XYZ file of C-alpha atoms in Angstrom:
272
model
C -24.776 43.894 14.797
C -26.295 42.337 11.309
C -25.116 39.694 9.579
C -23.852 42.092 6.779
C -21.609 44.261 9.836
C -20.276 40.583 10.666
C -19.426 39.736 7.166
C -17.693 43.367 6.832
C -15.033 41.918 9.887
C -14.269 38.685 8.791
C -14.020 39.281 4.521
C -11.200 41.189 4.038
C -9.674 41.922 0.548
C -7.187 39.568 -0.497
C -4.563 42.675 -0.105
C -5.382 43.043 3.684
C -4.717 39.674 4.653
C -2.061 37.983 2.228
C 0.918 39.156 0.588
C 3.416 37.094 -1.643
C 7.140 37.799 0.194
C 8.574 40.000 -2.567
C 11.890 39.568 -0.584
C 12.324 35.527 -2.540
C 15.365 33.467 -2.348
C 17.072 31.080 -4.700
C 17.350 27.530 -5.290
C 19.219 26.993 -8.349
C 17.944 28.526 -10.985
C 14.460 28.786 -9.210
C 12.857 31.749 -6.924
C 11.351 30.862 -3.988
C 7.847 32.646 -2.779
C 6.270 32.378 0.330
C 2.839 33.128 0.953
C 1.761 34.249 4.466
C -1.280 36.235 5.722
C -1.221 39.091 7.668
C -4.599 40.385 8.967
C -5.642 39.597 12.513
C -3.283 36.177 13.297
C -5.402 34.918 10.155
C -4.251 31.213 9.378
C -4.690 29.315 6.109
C -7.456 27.130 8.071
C -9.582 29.865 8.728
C -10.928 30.047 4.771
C -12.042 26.358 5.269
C -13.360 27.110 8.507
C -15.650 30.470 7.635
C -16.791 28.983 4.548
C -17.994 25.033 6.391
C -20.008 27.612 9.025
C -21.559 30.043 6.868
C -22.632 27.364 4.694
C -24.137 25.201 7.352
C -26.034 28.405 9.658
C -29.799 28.132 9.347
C -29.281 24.444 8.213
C -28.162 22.368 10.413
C -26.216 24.745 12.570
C -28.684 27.351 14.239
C -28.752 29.686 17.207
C -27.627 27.447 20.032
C -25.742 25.013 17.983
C -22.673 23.838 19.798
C -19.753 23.248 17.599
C -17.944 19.867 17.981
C -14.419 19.280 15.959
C -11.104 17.410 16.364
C -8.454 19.399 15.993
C -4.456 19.357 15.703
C -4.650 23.100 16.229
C -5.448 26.277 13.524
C -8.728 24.736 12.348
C -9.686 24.407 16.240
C -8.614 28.097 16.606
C -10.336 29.203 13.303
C -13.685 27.471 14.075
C -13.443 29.227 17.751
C -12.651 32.536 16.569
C -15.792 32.366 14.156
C -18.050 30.956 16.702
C -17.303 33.908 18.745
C -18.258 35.670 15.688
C -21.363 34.081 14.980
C -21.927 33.322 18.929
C -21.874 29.382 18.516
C -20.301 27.567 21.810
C -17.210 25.329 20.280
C -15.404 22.176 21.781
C -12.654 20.999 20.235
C -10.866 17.771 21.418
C -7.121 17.616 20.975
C -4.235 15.270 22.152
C -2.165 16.359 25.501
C 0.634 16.189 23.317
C -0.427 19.225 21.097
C 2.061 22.642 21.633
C 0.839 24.698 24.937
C 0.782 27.956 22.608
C -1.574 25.995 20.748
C -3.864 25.459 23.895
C -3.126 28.921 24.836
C -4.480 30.642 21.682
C -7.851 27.716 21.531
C -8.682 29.214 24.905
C -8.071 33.019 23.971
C -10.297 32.488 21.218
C -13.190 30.842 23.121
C -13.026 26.952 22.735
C -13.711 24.821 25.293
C -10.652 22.640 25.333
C -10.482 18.981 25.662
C -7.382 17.056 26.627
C -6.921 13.401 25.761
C -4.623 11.161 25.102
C -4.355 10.633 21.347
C -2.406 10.913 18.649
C -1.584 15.220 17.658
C -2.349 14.827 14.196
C -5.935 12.584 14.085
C -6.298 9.821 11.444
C -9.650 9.038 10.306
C -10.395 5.396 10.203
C -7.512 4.647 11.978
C -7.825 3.156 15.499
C -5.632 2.527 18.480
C -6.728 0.525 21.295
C -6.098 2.099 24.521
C -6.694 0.674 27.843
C -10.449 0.558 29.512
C -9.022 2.843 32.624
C -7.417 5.366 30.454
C -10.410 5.582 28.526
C -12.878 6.159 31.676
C -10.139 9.023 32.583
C -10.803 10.522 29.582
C -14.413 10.212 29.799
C -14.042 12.104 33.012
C -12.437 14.682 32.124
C -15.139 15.041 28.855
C -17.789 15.762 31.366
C -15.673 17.978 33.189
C -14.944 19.943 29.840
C -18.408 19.973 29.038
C -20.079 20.986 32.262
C -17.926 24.433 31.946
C -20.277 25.126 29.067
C -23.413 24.103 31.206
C -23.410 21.086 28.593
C -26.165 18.498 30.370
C -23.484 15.565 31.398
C -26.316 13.268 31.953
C -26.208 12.873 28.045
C -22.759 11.513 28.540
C -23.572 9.028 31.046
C -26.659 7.526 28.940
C -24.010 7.147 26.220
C -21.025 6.445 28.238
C -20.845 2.963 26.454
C -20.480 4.633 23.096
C -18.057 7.216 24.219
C -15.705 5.257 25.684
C -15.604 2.442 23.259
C -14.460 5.583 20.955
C -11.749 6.865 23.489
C -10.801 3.061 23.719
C -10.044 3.361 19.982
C -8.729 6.569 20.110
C -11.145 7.492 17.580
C -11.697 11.287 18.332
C -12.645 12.398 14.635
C -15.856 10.169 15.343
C -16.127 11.017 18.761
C -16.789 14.476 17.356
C -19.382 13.394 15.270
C -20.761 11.683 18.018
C -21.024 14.303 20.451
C -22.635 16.906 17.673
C -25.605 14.079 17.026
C -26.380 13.600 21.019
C -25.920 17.278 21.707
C -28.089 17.993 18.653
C -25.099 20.077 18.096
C -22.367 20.637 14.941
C -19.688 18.942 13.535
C -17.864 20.591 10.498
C -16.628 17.182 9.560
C -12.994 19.080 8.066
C -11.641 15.210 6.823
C -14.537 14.684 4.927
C -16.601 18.047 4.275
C -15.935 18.805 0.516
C -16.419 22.436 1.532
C -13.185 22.261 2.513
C -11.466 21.822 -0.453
C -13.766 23.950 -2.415
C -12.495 26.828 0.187
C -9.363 26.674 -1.158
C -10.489 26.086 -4.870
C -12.364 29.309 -4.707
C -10.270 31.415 -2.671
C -6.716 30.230 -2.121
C -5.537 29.467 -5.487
C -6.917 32.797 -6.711
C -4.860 34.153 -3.746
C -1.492 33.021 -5.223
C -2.918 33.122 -8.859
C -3.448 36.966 -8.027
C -0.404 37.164 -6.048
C 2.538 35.230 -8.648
C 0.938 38.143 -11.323
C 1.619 40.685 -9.688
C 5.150 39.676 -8.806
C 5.928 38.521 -12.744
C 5.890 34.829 -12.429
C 5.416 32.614 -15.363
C 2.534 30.484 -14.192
C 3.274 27.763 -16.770
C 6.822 27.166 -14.773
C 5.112 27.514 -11.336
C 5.094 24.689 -8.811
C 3.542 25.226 -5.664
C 4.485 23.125 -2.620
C 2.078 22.035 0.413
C 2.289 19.568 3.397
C -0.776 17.360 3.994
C -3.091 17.527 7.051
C -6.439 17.120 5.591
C -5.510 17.070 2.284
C -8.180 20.220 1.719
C -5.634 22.407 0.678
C -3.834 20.288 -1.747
C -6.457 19.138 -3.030
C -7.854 22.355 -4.157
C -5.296 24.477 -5.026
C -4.071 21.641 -7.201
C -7.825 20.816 -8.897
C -8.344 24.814 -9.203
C -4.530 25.144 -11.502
C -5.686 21.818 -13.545
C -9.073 22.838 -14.230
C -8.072 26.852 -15.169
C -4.594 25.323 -16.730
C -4.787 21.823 -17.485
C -1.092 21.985 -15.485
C -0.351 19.667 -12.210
C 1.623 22.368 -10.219
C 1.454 21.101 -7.031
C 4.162 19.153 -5.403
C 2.892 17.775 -1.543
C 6.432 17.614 1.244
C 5.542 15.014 3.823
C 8.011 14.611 7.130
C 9.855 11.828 8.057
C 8.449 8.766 8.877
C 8.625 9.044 12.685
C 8.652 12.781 12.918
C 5.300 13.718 14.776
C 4.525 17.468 13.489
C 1.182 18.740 14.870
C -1.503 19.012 11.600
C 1.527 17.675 9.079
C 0.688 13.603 8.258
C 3.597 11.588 6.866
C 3.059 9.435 3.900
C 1.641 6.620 5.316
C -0.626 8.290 7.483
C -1.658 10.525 4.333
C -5.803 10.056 3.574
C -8.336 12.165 1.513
């Protein structure tokens, strides 16, 4: 299969794979939209995800590359459906706390899975200090992860110092990073990669743009509400409106402080 056959299976048209909910309800004097994709358990993470790989093949992610990420869930699942794609080996790390479903459909897509115990949603810059013996567990079961993938472990143990001083800070954003520079492998970076939020600049808010036409809406009364993992799709769907509209549409619904929602940050744990 080319690269032009792969392209064909992943690009949809925007009809195939998103629809605005004609079927709205009311708030006031306000309709309601939803919009939800519909092609192949596509997620909203997987535009991000599709657009930080193709961008990075034959750069610094080439045949072999193994791809490294910390994940809350659908941009784990995204990254491992498109590695299958583009046959690229992924590993995400995620917190024992995540949804099993969640595990389930990492697995079913191809991801090497990686248990520890960390917060669902991770923070970057943020670190919790977690005891030395917890952290060797999780080092353990890292190499045990890794060796399913015929990973060389000895590369862990050379760097074991590193690693666990990471897993003592619960720090698995950078652990990511780590592991992609002494693999030689990948890391798409999502918290930081500006490709994100240029995914959904480009594509997503010409999605709904396309979408509120057809169903009538006034765009100058549109507002457009988001939660906040990364802050990717916020961020671009709200620069993409300002720049085409000079209009600040989007409104951003955090949960309760306390409320631990896999992906979703609170306020305070809110960073772009």
């Amino acid at each position: 299969m080319d690269e032009s056959e792969k392209l064909l299976k992943i690009e949809p048209e925007f009809n195939e794979i998103t629809e605005i909910v004609n079927e709205y309800f009311t708030i006031g004097n306000s309709r309601i939209f939803a919009l939800k994709f519909n092609f192949n358990n596509f997620s909203i993470k997987d535009i991000p995800a599709r657009n930080i790989i193709l961008n990075h093949i034959g750069r610094d992610l080439k045949e072999g590359s193994v791809i490294f990420e910390a994940s809350s869930g659908n941009f784990g699942i995204a990254l491992a459906k498109f590695g299958k794609i583009y046959g690229f080996k992924v590993v995400i790390l995620i917190s024992r706390k995540v949804n099993q479903n969640v595990i389930n459909a990492l697995e079913k897509n191809g991801a090497t899975v990686i248990l520890l115990n960390t917060e669902i949603c991770p923070i970057p810059g943020k670190e919790d200090i977690a005891y030395e013996s917890q952290a060797k567990e999780s080092l353990k079961i890292l190499k045990n992860g890794l060796e399913k993938i015929v990973l060389d472990t000895k590369v862990i143990d050379i760097n074991s110092k590193e690693i666990i001083n990471l897993l003592k800070k619960q720090n698995t954003i950078e652990l990511a990073k780590y592991l992609a520079k002494i693999y030689n492998g990948f890391c798409p970076m999502q918290y930081e990669n500006e490709l994100n939020p240029m995914a959904h600049y480009n594509y997503t808010a010409r999605i709904i743009e396309e979408k509120i036409k057809e169903n009538n809406v006034d765009l100058s009364k549109l507002k457009i509400i988001c939660t906040f993992g990364t802050g990717g799709t916020s961020y671009g769907i709200s620069k993409y409106f300002l720049d085409r509209y000079n209009k600040k549409i989007v409104t951003v619904a955090f949960p309760e402080e306390g409320q631990d929602v896999g992906g979703i940050r609170n306020l305070s744990n809110a960073h772009f």
